[in-house]
Amino acid sequence: MTQKSYTTWNEYLRANFGQKIFKVPIDAGFDCPNRDGTVASGGCTFCSVSGSGDMIVAPEQPIPVQFEKEVEFLHKKWKGVKKYIVYFQNFTNTHAPVEVLRERFEQAVSMPDVVGINIGTRPDCLPPETIDYLAELNERMTVWVELGLQTTYQETSDLINRAHDYQTYLDAVKNLRARGILVCTHLINGLPGETKEMMIENVRRTVEDSDIQGIKLHLLHLMRNTRMQRDYHEGRLQLLSQEEYVDIICDQLEIIPKDIVIHRLTGDAPRDSLIGPMWSLKKWEVLNAIDSEMERRGSVQGCKIRR
């Protein structure tokens, strides 16, 4: 039994592997089709020049060296962990020919005591030959594909220059699930123009329309040197307060089926690059506030699902 009111990533790992598992982030040097001109240029307006890899210890090093340095860093905080899941995190990690994916992924999954792989990517970068390779990997270890959706609203998607539509996401999930691959969907709370009701609807649509096994709920971090800075300075973007964010997250948890793993409820951002919200730097305070609000409500994950 968990002490949380929702199904956590750590709970899932202990249930499936019988022990704590480190998730080891890796930057494999992939680009993004939304940056290199394949589908668009400039990237999503919230994305920094370093993508989502700001917290990776040694992103310029070869993959085996990155792995060793990350494990060494993690062991300074937690002792006794002996198994690892490799997380290909930065930019779009299936945006390359399958031969390139195989060469880079195999370097990581062949490291000692690796029991799984998580692959961050976009829904429009999963051609059949890539899914074939992921299915092959899935026979050897646990494979999660983490799909950046961010919003289900086309007007928001266009505004943030996402450069793919909702149907592309639905098709990607369907194709992955047909091969038995686990899917975790990423959504961002606080995107320009989205109300609380829209953020809750993003979650409802996602869990009702697609066969996903995990979800990541992110707070929008406004970073320096992003195109979204202009929206903020010109008054088109209002950053959420901690109280607003906690309220939205709890409403979202109440409509997520309890068998869907909650991979994340907030995120990390480097202090020197973050414009706001600055309260997000106190991650454990945010998580504790979510727990307290769920307890105050008497709520648990999935308690308000429509029947």
C-alpha atoms as a PDB file:
ATOM      1  CA  MET A   1       0.000   0.000   0.000  1.00  0.00           C
ATOM      2  CA  THR A   2       1.183   3.494  -0.780  1.00  0.00           C
ATOM      3  CA  GLN A   3       1.080   6.436   1.621  1.00  0.00           C
ATOM      4  CA  LYS A   4       0.250   8.704  -1.307  1.00  0.00           C
ATOM      5  CA  SER A   5      -3.240   9.321  -2.637  1.00  0.00           C
ATOM      6  CA  TYR A   6      -2.027   8.543  -6.153  1.00  0.00           C
ATOM      7  CA  THR A   7       0.049   5.860  -7.877  1.00  0.00           C
ATOM      8  CA  THR A   8       3.628   7.133  -7.907  1.00  0.00           C
ATOM      9  CA  TRP A   9       6.495   6.221 -10.232  1.00  0.00           C
ATOM     10  CA  ASN A  10       8.484   4.870  -7.270  1.00  0.00           C
ATOM     11  CA  GLU A  11       5.538   2.713  -6.236  1.00  0.00           C
ATOM     12  CA  TYR A  12       5.320   1.320  -9.756  1.00  0.00           C
ATOM     13  CA  LEU A  13       9.054   0.526  -9.783  1.00  0.00           C
ATOM     14  CA  ARG A  14       8.959  -1.252  -6.424  1.00  0.00           C
ATOM     15  CA  ALA A  15       5.898  -3.249  -7.459  1.00  0.00           C
ATOM     16  CA  ASN A  16       7.507  -4.362 -10.727  1.00  0.00           C
ATOM     17  CA  PHE A  17      11.157  -4.710  -9.750  1.00  0.00           C
ATOM     18  CA  GLY A  18      10.964  -5.252  -5.997  1.00  0.00           C
ATOM     19  CA  GLN A  19      13.416  -2.456  -5.223  1.00  0.00           C
ATOM     20  CA  LYS A  20      14.246   1.199  -5.744  1.00  0.00           C
ATOM     21  CA  ILE A  21      15.464   1.944  -9.273  1.00  0.00           C
ATOM     22  CA  PHE A  22      17.509   4.911 -10.471  1.00  0.00           C
ATOM     23  CA  LYS A  23      16.309   6.690 -13.604  1.00  0.00           C
ATOM     24  CA  VAL A  24      19.504   7.805 -15.339  1.00  0.00           C
ATOM     25  CA  PRO A  25      19.072  10.765 -17.758  1.00  0.00           C
ATOM     26  CA  ILE A  26      21.098  10.720 -20.974  1.00  0.00           C
ATOM     27  CA  ASP A  27      21.629  13.285 -23.737  1.00  0.00           C
ATOM     28  CA  ALA A  28      22.218  11.222 -26.885  1.00  0.00           C
ATOM     29  CA  GLY A  29      22.784  14.205 -29.162  1.00  0.00           C
ATOM     30  CA  PHE A  30      19.464  14.107 -31.014  1.00  0.00           C
ATOM     31  CA  ASP A  31      17.872  17.226 -32.483  1.00  0.00           C
ATOM     32  CA  CYS A  32      14.174  18.049 -32.846  1.00  0.00           C
ATOM     33  CA  PRO A  33      12.144  18.172 -36.095  1.00  0.00           C
ATOM     34  CA  ASN A  34      10.567  21.353 -34.786  1.00  0.00           C
ATOM     35  CA  ARG A  35      13.986  23.017 -34.643  1.00  0.00           C
ATOM     36  CA  ASP A  36      15.888  21.698 -37.651  1.00  0.00           C
ATOM     37  CA  GLY A  37      13.247  22.524 -40.265  1.00  0.00           C
ATOM     38  CA  THR A  38      11.853  19.002 -40.731  1.00  0.00           C
ATOM     39  CA  VAL A  39       8.377  20.121 -39.644  1.00  0.00           C
ATOM     40  CA  ALA A  40       9.070  23.673 -38.421  1.00  0.00           C
ATOM     41  CA  SER A  41      11.831  25.877 -37.086  1.00  0.00           C
ATOM     42  CA  GLY A  42      12.522  27.682 -33.856  1.00  0.00           C
ATOM     43  CA  GLY A  43      11.171  24.941 -31.613  1.00  0.00           C
ATOM     44  CA  CYS A  44       8.309  25.140 -29.137  1.00  0.00           C
ATOM     45  CA  THR A  45       8.133  28.617 -27.639  1.00  0.00           C
ATOM     46  CA  PHE A  46       8.757  27.320 -24.107  1.00  0.00           C
ATOM     47  CA  CYS A  47      11.857  25.311 -25.057  1.00  0.00           C
ATOM     48  CA  SER A  48      15.322  26.576 -24.109  1.00  0.00           C
ATOM     49  CA  VAL A  49      18.398  26.166 -26.281  1.00  0.00           C
ATOM     50  CA  SER A  50      19.372  23.105 -24.222  1.00  0.00           C
ATOM     51  CA  GLY A  51      15.960  21.449 -24.497  1.00  0.00           C
ATOM     52  CA  SER A  52      14.941  19.413 -21.445  1.00  0.00           C
ATOM     53  CA  GLY A  53      18.504  18.416 -20.585  1.00  0.00           C
ATOM     54  CA  ASP A  54      19.418  21.331 -18.333  1.00  0.00           C
ATOM     55  CA  MET A  55      19.926  19.054 -15.322  1.00  0.00           C
ATOM     56  CA  ILE A  56      22.044  16.361 -17.036  1.00  0.00           C
ATOM     57  CA  VAL A  57      25.477  16.135 -15.388  1.00  0.00           C
ATOM     58  CA  ALA A  58      27.739  15.673 -18.438  1.00  0.00           C
ATOM     59  CA  PRO A  59      25.687  16.041 -21.652  1.00  0.00           C
ATOM     60  CA  GLU A  60      28.730  16.442 -23.918  1.00  0.00           C
ATOM     61  CA  GLN A  61      30.348  13.160 -22.860  1.00  0.00           C
ATOM     62  CA  PRO A  62      29.948   9.800 -24.672  1.00  0.00           C
ATOM     63  CA  ILE A  63      26.860   7.874 -23.601  1.00  0.00           C
ATOM     64  CA  PRO A  64      28.696   5.308 -21.390  1.00  0.00           C
ATOM     65  CA  VAL A  65      30.557   8.119 -19.612  1.00  0.00           C
ATOM     66  CA  GLN A  66      27.324  10.064 -19.077  1.00  0.00           C
ATOM     67  CA  PHE A  67      25.783   6.952 -17.567  1.00  0.00           C
ATOM     68  CA  GLU A  68      28.684   6.414 -15.154  1.00  0.00           C
ATOM     69  CA  LYS A  69      28.769  10.061 -14.058  1.00  0.00           C
ATOM     70  CA  GLU A  70      25.000  10.199 -13.508  1.00  0.00           C
ATOM     71  CA  VAL A  71      25.071   6.987 -11.461  1.00  0.00           C
ATOM     72  CA  GLU A  72      27.957   8.330  -9.382  1.00  0.00           C
ATOM     73  CA  PHE A  73      26.034  11.554  -8.745  1.00  0.00           C
ATOM     74  CA  LEU A  74      22.829   9.727  -7.802  1.00  0.00           C
ATOM     75  CA  HIS A  75      24.665   7.415  -5.410  1.00  0.00           C
ATOM     76  CA  LYS A  76      25.799  10.441  -3.416  1.00  0.00           C
ATOM     77  CA  LYS A  77      22.153  10.985  -2.458  1.00  0.00           C
ATOM     78  CA  TRP A  78      20.843   7.407  -2.292  1.00  0.00           C
ATOM     79  CA  LYS A  79      22.874   4.410  -1.212  1.00  0.00           C
ATOM     80  CA  GLY A  80      22.317   0.778  -2.065  1.00  0.00           C
ATOM     81  CA  VAL A  81      20.503   1.150  -5.385  1.00  0.00           C
ATOM     82  CA  LYS A  82      21.665  -1.531  -7.812  1.00  0.00           C
ATOM     83  CA  LYS A  83      19.365  -1.340 -10.853  1.00  0.00           C
ATOM     84  CA  TYR A  84      18.826   1.397 -13.429  1.00  0.00           C
ATOM     85  CA  ILE A  85      16.441   2.655 -16.086  1.00  0.00           C
ATOM     86  CA  VAL A  86      18.102   4.724 -18.798  1.00  0.00           C
ATOM     87  CA  TYR A  87      16.161   7.858 -19.718  1.00  0.00           C
ATOM     88  CA  PHE A  88      16.879   9.315 -23.152  1.00  0.00           C
ATOM     89  CA  GLN A  89      15.568  12.717 -22.183  1.00  0.00           C
ATOM     90  CA  ASN A  90      16.808  15.636 -24.215  1.00  0.00           C
ATOM     91  CA  PHE A  91      15.045  16.808 -27.388  1.00  0.00           C
ATOM     92  CA  THR A  92      13.462  14.152 -29.670  1.00  0.00           C
ATOM     93  CA  ASN A  93      15.053  10.766 -29.139  1.00  0.00           C
ATOM     94  CA  THR A  94      13.545   8.975 -32.132  1.00  0.00           C
ATOM     95  CA  HIS A  95      14.345  11.740 -34.632  1.00  0.00           C
ATOM     96  CA  ALA A  96      16.922   9.758 -36.602  1.00  0.00           C
ATOM     97  CA  PRO A  97      17.124   6.686 -38.815  1.00  0.00           C
ATOM     98  CA  VAL A  98      16.558   3.470 -36.925  1.00  0.00           C
ATOM     99  CA  GLU A  99      20.210   2.449 -37.459  1.00  0.00           C
ATOM    100  CA  VAL A 100      21.299   5.530 -35.495  1.00  0.00           C
ATOM    101  CA  LEU A 101      18.766   4.848 -32.757  1.00  0.00           C
ATOM    102  CA  ARG A 102      19.991   1.291 -32.419  1.00  0.00           C
ATOM    103  CA  GLU A 103      23.634   2.337 -32.194  1.00  0.00           C
ATOM    104  CA  ARG A 104      22.969   4.932 -29.475  1.00  0.00           C
ATOM    105  CA  PHE A 105      20.355   3.048 -27.469  1.00  0.00           C
ATOM    106  CA  GLU A 106      22.414  -0.138 -27.374  1.00  0.00           C
ATOM    107  CA  GLN A 107      25.346   1.720 -25.803  1.00  0.00           C
ATOM    108  CA  ALA A 108      23.118   2.548 -22.841  1.00  0.00           C
ATOM    109  CA  VAL A 109      21.065  -0.609 -22.420  1.00  0.00           C
ATOM    110  CA  SER A 110      24.234  -2.707 -22.455  1.00  0.00           C
ATOM    111  CA  MET A 111      25.546  -0.925 -19.343  1.00  0.00           C
ATOM    112  CA  PRO A 112      25.631  -3.075 -16.171  1.00  0.00           C
ATOM    113  CA  ASP A 113      22.362  -3.552 -14.261  1.00  0.00           C
ATOM    114  CA  VAL A 114      20.153  -1.649 -16.717  1.00  0.00           C
ATOM    115  CA  VAL A 115      16.625  -3.093 -16.532  1.00  0.00           C
ATOM    116  CA  GLY A 116      14.704  -0.651 -18.689  1.00  0.00           C
ATOM    117  CA  ILE A 117      14.699   2.327 -21.006  1.00  0.00           C
ATOM    118  CA  ASN A 118      12.512   5.450 -21.159  1.00  0.00           C
ATOM    119  CA  ILE A 119      12.533   7.345 -24.441  1.00  0.00           C
ATOM    120  CA  GLY A 120      11.351  10.934 -24.654  1.00  0.00           C
ATOM    121  CA  THR A 121      10.033  11.828 -28.104  1.00  0.00           C
ATOM    122  CA  ARG A 122       7.319  13.475 -30.196  1.00  0.00           C
ATOM    123  CA  PRO A 123       4.267  11.711 -31.656  1.00  0.00           C
ATOM    124  CA  ASP A 124       5.327  12.599 -35.199  1.00  0.00           C
ATOM    125  CA  CYS A 125       8.703  10.808 -34.934  1.00  0.00           C
ATOM    126  CA  LEU A 126       7.599   7.186 -34.674  1.00  0.00           C
ATOM    127  CA  PRO A 127       7.663   5.568 -38.131  1.00  0.00           C
ATOM    128  CA  PRO A 128       6.926   1.815 -38.408  1.00  0.00           C
ATOM    129  CA  GLU A 129      10.593   0.754 -38.512  1.00  0.00           C
ATOM    130  CA  THR A 130      11.284   2.663 -35.283  1.00  0.00           C
ATOM    131  CA  ILE A 131       8.330   1.052 -33.529  1.00  0.00           C
ATOM    132  CA  ASP A 132       9.584  -2.339 -34.769  1.00  0.00           C
ATOM    133  CA  TYR A 133      12.927  -1.714 -33.047  1.00  0.00           C
ATOM    134  CA  LEU A 134      11.247  -0.504 -29.843  1.00  0.00           C
ATOM    135  CA  ALA A 135       9.117  -3.655 -29.838  1.00  0.00           C
ATOM    136  CA  GLU A 136      12.318  -5.697 -30.147  1.00  0.00           C
ATOM    137  CA  LEU A 137      13.794  -3.828 -27.178  1.00  0.00           C
ATOM    138  CA  ASN A 138      10.555  -4.384 -25.273  1.00  0.00           C
ATOM    139  CA  GLU A 139      11.143  -8.137 -25.430  1.00  0.00           C
ATOM    140  CA  ARG A 140      14.463  -7.659 -23.634  1.00  0.00           C
ATOM    141  CA  MET A 141      13.535  -5.118 -20.969  1.00  0.00           C
ATOM    142  CA  THR A 142      10.869  -2.661 -19.881  1.00  0.00           C
ATOM    143  CA  VAL A 143      10.350   0.080 -22.483  1.00  0.00           C
ATOM    144  CA  TRP A 144       8.435   3.288 -21.825  1.00  0.00           C
ATOM    145  CA  VAL A 145       7.906   5.842 -24.593  1.00  0.00           C
ATOM    146  CA  GLU A 146       7.298   9.324 -23.179  1.00  0.00           C
ATOM    147  CA  LEU A 147       5.245  11.362 -25.641  1.00  0.00           C
ATOM    148  CA  GLY A 148       5.264  15.133 -25.473  1.00  0.00           C
ATOM    149  CA  LEU A 149       1.673  16.191 -26.090  1.00  0.00           C
ATOM    150  CA  GLN A 150       1.560  19.285 -23.812  1.00  0.00           C
ATOM    151  CA  THR A 151      -2.017  20.258 -24.785  1.00  0.00           C
ATOM    152  CA  THR A 152      -5.033  18.793 -26.572  1.00  0.00           C
ATOM    153  CA  TYR A 153      -6.164  22.204 -27.874  1.00  0.00           C
ATOM    154  CA  GLN A 154      -5.102  22.999 -31.434  1.00  0.00           C
ATOM    155  CA  GLU A 155      -5.199  26.748 -30.838  1.00  0.00           C
ATOM    156  CA  THR A 156      -2.728  26.381 -27.972  1.00  0.00           C
ATOM    157  CA  SER A 157      -0.598  23.958 -29.947  1.00  0.00           C
ATOM    158  CA  ASP A 158      -0.369  26.473 -32.800  1.00  0.00           C
ATOM    159  CA  LEU A 159       0.413  29.297 -30.383  1.00  0.00           C
ATOM    160  CA  ILE A 160       3.361  27.459 -28.833  1.00  0.00           C
ATOM    161  CA  ASN A 161       4.552  26.231 -32.271  1.00  0.00           C
ATOM    162  CA  ARG A 162       4.096  22.564 -31.421  1.00  0.00           C
ATOM    163  CA  ALA A 163       3.833  21.637 -35.131  1.00  0.00           C
ATOM    164  CA  HIS A 164       1.713  18.500 -34.807  1.00  0.00           C
ATOM    165  CA  ASP A 165      -1.969  17.902 -34.135  1.00  0.00           C
ATOM    166  CA  TYR A 166      -3.884  15.832 -31.602  1.00  0.00           C
ATOM    167  CA  GLN A 167      -4.716  13.075 -34.082  1.00  0.00           C
ATOM    168  CA  THR A 168      -1.001  12.488 -34.680  1.00  0.00           C
ATOM    169  CA  TYR A 169      -0.661  11.868 -30.951  1.00  0.00           C
ATOM    170  CA  LEU A 170      -3.631   9.479 -30.881  1.00  0.00           C
ATOM    171  CA  ASP A 171      -2.232   7.520 -33.823  1.00  0.00           C
ATOM    172  CA  ALA A 172       1.187   7.257 -32.173  1.00  0.00           C
ATOM    173  CA  VAL A 173      -0.283   5.852 -28.957  1.00  0.00           C
ATOM    174  CA  LYS A 174      -2.380   3.352 -30.901  1.00  0.00           C
ATOM    175  CA  ASN A 175       0.638   2.132 -32.869  1.00  0.00           C
ATOM    176  CA  LEU A 176       2.833   1.800 -29.789  1.00  0.00           C
ATOM    177  CA  ARG A 177       0.193  -0.019 -27.785  1.00  0.00           C
ATOM    178  CA  ALA A 178      -0.416  -2.449 -30.657  1.00  0.00           C
ATOM    179  CA  ARG A 179       3.144  -3.650 -29.991  1.00  0.00           C
ATOM    180  CA  GLY A 180       2.743  -3.753 -26.215  1.00  0.00           C
ATOM    181  CA  ILE A 181       4.922  -0.705 -25.524  1.00  0.00           C
ATOM    182  CA  LEU A 182       4.128   1.356 -22.417  1.00  0.00           C
ATOM    183  CA  VAL A 183       3.230   5.015 -23.014  1.00  0.00           C
ATOM    184  CA  CYS A 184       3.589   8.024 -20.713  1.00  0.00           C
ATOM    185  CA  THR A 185       2.038  11.302 -21.911  1.00  0.00           C
ATOM    186  CA  HIS A 186       3.400  14.742 -20.969  1.00  0.00           C
ATOM    187  CA  LEU A 187       1.038  17.686 -20.396  1.00  0.00           C
ATOM    188  CA  ILE A 188       1.930  21.230 -19.330  1.00  0.00           C
ATOM    189  CA  ASN A 189      -0.212  23.299 -16.978  1.00  0.00           C
ATOM    190  CA  GLY A 190      -0.065  27.069 -17.403  1.00  0.00           C
ATOM    191  CA  LEU A 191       0.336  27.416 -21.174  1.00  0.00           C
ATOM    192  CA  PRO A 192      -0.676  30.811 -22.640  1.00  0.00           C
ATOM    193  CA  GLY A 193      -4.421  31.285 -22.919  1.00  0.00           C
ATOM    194  CA  GLU A 194      -5.415  28.066 -21.150  1.00  0.00           C
ATOM    195  CA  THR A 195      -7.849  28.338 -18.260  1.00  0.00           C
ATOM    196  CA  LYS A 196      -8.104  25.973 -15.319  1.00  0.00           C
ATOM    197  CA  GLU A 197     -11.048  24.286 -17.027  1.00  0.00           C
ATOM    198  CA  MET A 198      -8.984  23.741 -20.181  1.00  0.00           C
ATOM    199  CA  MET A 199      -6.108  22.220 -18.198  1.00  0.00           C
ATOM    200  CA  ILE A 200      -8.473  19.766 -16.538  1.00  0.00           C
ATOM    201  CA  GLU A 201     -10.030  18.979 -19.920  1.00  0.00           C
ATOM    202  CA  ASN A 202      -6.548  18.256 -21.305  1.00  0.00           C
ATOM    203  CA  VAL A 203      -6.222  15.451 -18.768  1.00  0.00           C
ATOM    204  CA  ARG A 204      -9.754  14.157 -19.249  1.00  0.00           C
ATOM    205  CA  ARG A 205      -9.323  13.911 -23.019  1.00  0.00           C
ATOM    206  CA  THR A 206      -5.923  12.277 -22.714  1.00  0.00           C
ATOM    207  CA  VAL A 207      -6.987   9.495 -20.354  1.00  0.00           C
ATOM    208  CA  GLU A 208     -10.283   8.862 -22.160  1.00  0.00           C
ATOM    209  CA  ASP A 209      -9.039   9.073 -25.749  1.00  0.00           C
ATOM    210  CA  SER A 210      -5.749   7.173 -25.526  1.00  0.00           C
ATOM    211  CA  ASP A 211      -4.580   3.916 -23.962  1.00  0.00           C
ATOM    212  CA  ILE A 212      -1.779   5.285 -21.790  1.00  0.00           C
ATOM    213  CA  GLN A 213      -0.109   3.717 -18.766  1.00  0.00           C
ATOM    214  CA  GLY A 214       1.553   6.819 -17.350  1.00  0.00           C
ATOM    215  CA  ILE A 215       1.237  10.587 -17.268  1.00  0.00           C
ATOM    216  CA  LYS A 216       3.550  13.501 -16.465  1.00  0.00           C
ATOM    217  CA  LEU A 217       1.969  16.756 -15.365  1.00  0.00           C
ATOM    218  CA  HIS A 218       4.359  19.685 -15.670  1.00  0.00           C
ATOM    219  CA  LEU A 219       4.253  23.258 -14.478  1.00  0.00           C
ATOM    220  CA  LEU A 220       5.147  25.705 -17.225  1.00  0.00           C
ATOM    221  CA  HIS A 221       8.621  27.006 -16.431  1.00  0.00           C
ATOM    222  CA  LEU A 222       9.333  30.326 -18.104  1.00  0.00           C
ATOM    223  CA  MET A 223      12.999  30.138 -19.078  1.00  0.00           C
ATOM    224  CA  ARG A 224      15.423  32.780 -20.267  1.00  0.00           C
ATOM    225  CA  ASN A 225      16.256  32.894 -23.968  1.00  0.00           C
ATOM    226  CA  THR A 226      12.955  31.343 -25.041  1.00  0.00           C
ATOM    227  CA  ARG A 227      10.397  32.697 -27.475  1.00  0.00           C
ATOM    228  CA  MET A 228       7.793  32.565 -24.712  1.00  0.00           C
ATOM    229  CA  GLN A 229       9.560  35.417 -22.914  1.00  0.00           C
ATOM    230  CA  ARG A 230       7.939  37.787 -25.397  1.00  0.00           C
ATOM    231  CA  ASP A 231       4.460  36.513 -24.495  1.00  0.00           C
ATOM    232  CA  TYR A 232       5.236  37.134 -20.837  1.00  0.00           C
ATOM    233  CA  HIS A 233       6.645  40.632 -21.272  1.00  0.00           C
ATOM    234  CA  GLU A 234       3.771  41.631 -23.569  1.00  0.00           C
ATOM    235  CA  GLY A 235       1.172  40.424 -21.068  1.00  0.00           C
ATOM    236  CA  ARG A 236      -0.112  37.334 -22.927  1.00  0.00           C
ATOM    237  CA  LEU A 237       1.124  34.914 -20.272  1.00  0.00           C
ATOM    238  CA  GLN A 238       0.230  34.852 -16.595  1.00  0.00           C
ATOM    239  CA  LEU A 239       2.316  32.558 -14.405  1.00  0.00           C
ATOM    240  CA  LEU A 240       0.410  30.321 -11.988  1.00  0.00           C
ATOM    241  CA  SER A 241       0.679  30.786  -8.251  1.00  0.00           C
ATOM    242  CA  GLN A 242       1.519  27.764  -6.117  1.00  0.00           C
ATOM    243  CA  GLU A 243      -2.009  27.720  -4.723  1.00  0.00           C
ATOM    244  CA  GLU A 244      -3.516  27.732  -8.234  1.00  0.00           C
ATOM    245  CA  TYR A 245      -1.190  24.983  -9.397  1.00  0.00           C
ATOM    246  CA  VAL A 246      -1.882  22.717  -6.423  1.00  0.00           C
ATOM    247  CA  ASP A 247      -5.640  23.155  -6.926  1.00  0.00           C
ATOM    248  CA  ILE A 248      -5.370  22.273 -10.636  1.00  0.00           C
ATOM    249  CA  ILE A 249      -3.192  19.215  -9.991  1.00  0.00           C
ATOM    250  CA  CYS A 250      -5.587  17.848  -7.388  1.00  0.00           C
ATOM    251  CA  ASP A 251      -8.545  18.326  -9.741  1.00  0.00           C
ATOM    252  CA  GLN A 252      -6.585  16.482 -12.442  1.00  0.00           C
ATOM    253  CA  LEU A 253      -5.594  13.607 -10.160  1.00  0.00           C
ATOM    254  CA  GLU A 254      -9.237  13.058  -9.284  1.00  0.00           C
ATOM    255  CA  ILE A 255     -10.083  12.217 -12.923  1.00  0.00           C
ATOM    256  CA  ILE A 256      -7.060  10.011 -13.745  1.00  0.00           C
ATOM    257  CA  PRO A 257      -7.739   6.251 -13.460  1.00  0.00           C
ATOM    258  CA  LYS A 258      -5.835   4.786 -10.519  1.00  0.00           C
ATOM    259  CA  ASP A 259      -4.004   2.254 -12.704  1.00  0.00           C
ATOM    260  CA  ILE A 260      -2.227   5.061 -14.603  1.00  0.00           C
ATOM    261  CA  VAL A 261       1.184   5.765 -13.086  1.00  0.00           C
ATOM    262  CA  ILE A 262       1.849   9.378 -12.114  1.00  0.00           C
ATOM    263  CA  HIS A 263       5.434   9.838 -13.278  1.00  0.00           C
ATOM    264  CA  ARG A 264       5.672  13.488 -12.255  1.00  0.00           C
ATOM    265  CA  LEU A 265       3.570  16.283 -10.754  1.00  0.00           C
ATOM    266  CA  THR A 266       6.034  19.130 -11.085  1.00  0.00           C
ATOM    267  CA  GLY A 267       9.418  19.654 -12.668  1.00  0.00           C
ATOM    268  CA  ASP A 268      12.939  20.921 -12.156  1.00  0.00           C
ATOM    269  CA  ALA A 269      14.537  23.985 -13.693  1.00  0.00           C
ATOM    270  CA  PRO A 270      17.981  25.518 -13.196  1.00  0.00           C
ATOM    271  CA  ARG A 271      17.731  28.583 -10.960  1.00  0.00           C
ATOM    272  CA  ASP A 272      19.979  30.753 -13.121  1.00  0.00           C
ATOM    273  CA  SER A 273      17.796  30.229 -16.214  1.00  0.00           C
ATOM    274  CA  LEU A 274      14.358  30.412 -14.583  1.00  0.00           C
ATOM    275  CA  ILE A 275      12.267  33.570 -14.861  1.00  0.00           C
ATOM    276  CA  GLY A 276       9.353  32.048 -12.960  1.00  0.00           C
ATOM    277  CA  PRO A 277       7.441  30.817 -11.130  1.00  0.00           C
ATOM    278  CA  MET A 278      10.240  30.979  -8.554  1.00  0.00           C
ATOM    279  CA  TRP A 279       8.201  29.035  -5.983  1.00  0.00           C
ATOM    280  CA  SER A 280       8.684  25.973  -8.205  1.00  0.00           C
ATOM    281  CA  LEU A 281      12.305  25.729  -7.066  1.00  0.00           C
ATOM    282  CA  LYS A 282      11.034  24.380  -3.731  1.00  0.00           C
ATOM    283  CA  LYS A 283       9.903  21.109  -5.283  1.00  0.00           C
ATOM    284  CA  TRP A 284       9.237  19.197  -2.068  1.00  0.00           C
ATOM    285  CA  GLU A 285       7.126  22.033  -0.689  1.00  0.00           C
ATOM    286  CA  VAL A 286       4.964  21.804  -3.817  1.00  0.00           C
ATOM    287  CA  LEU A 287       4.609  18.017  -3.554  1.00  0.00           C
ATOM    288  CA  ASN A 288       3.797  18.265   0.156  1.00  0.00           C
ATOM    289  CA  ALA A 289       1.168  20.912  -0.589  1.00  0.00           C
ATOM    290  CA  ILE A 290      -0.444  18.568  -3.141  1.00  0.00           C
ATOM    291  CA  ASP A 291      -0.516  15.755  -0.579  1.00  0.00           C
ATOM    292  CA  SER A 292      -2.033  18.067   2.028  1.00  0.00           C
ATOM    293  CA  GLU A 293      -4.734  19.315  -0.324  1.00  0.00           C
ATOM    294  CA  MET A 294      -5.673  15.782  -1.395  1.00  0.00           C
ATOM    295  CA  GLU A 295      -5.924  14.815   2.267  1.00  0.00           C
ATOM    296  CA  ARG A 296      -8.006  17.922   3.063  1.00  0.00           C
ATOM    297  CA  ARG A 297     -10.410  17.021   0.264  1.00  0.00           C
ATOM    298  CA  GLY A 298     -10.529  13.374   1.253  1.00  0.00           C
ATOM    299  CA  SER A 299      -9.611  12.624  -2.365  1.00  0.00           C
ATOM    300  CA  VAL A 300      -7.644   9.895  -4.105  1.00  0.00           C
ATOM    301  CA  GLN A 301      -6.613   9.392  -7.712  1.00  0.00           C
ATOM    302  CA  GLY A 302      -9.585   8.572  -9.896  1.00  0.00           C
ATOM    303  CA  CYS A 303     -12.274   9.355  -7.342  1.00  0.00           C
ATOM    304  CA  LYS A 304     -14.219  11.632  -9.718  1.00  0.00           C
ATOM    305  CA  ILE A 305     -13.967   9.712 -12.975  1.00  0.00           C
ATOM    306  CA  ARG A 306     -17.113   9.995 -15.095  1.00  0.00           C
ATOM    307  CA  ARG A 307     -19.007   6.733 -15.220  1.00  0.00           C
END
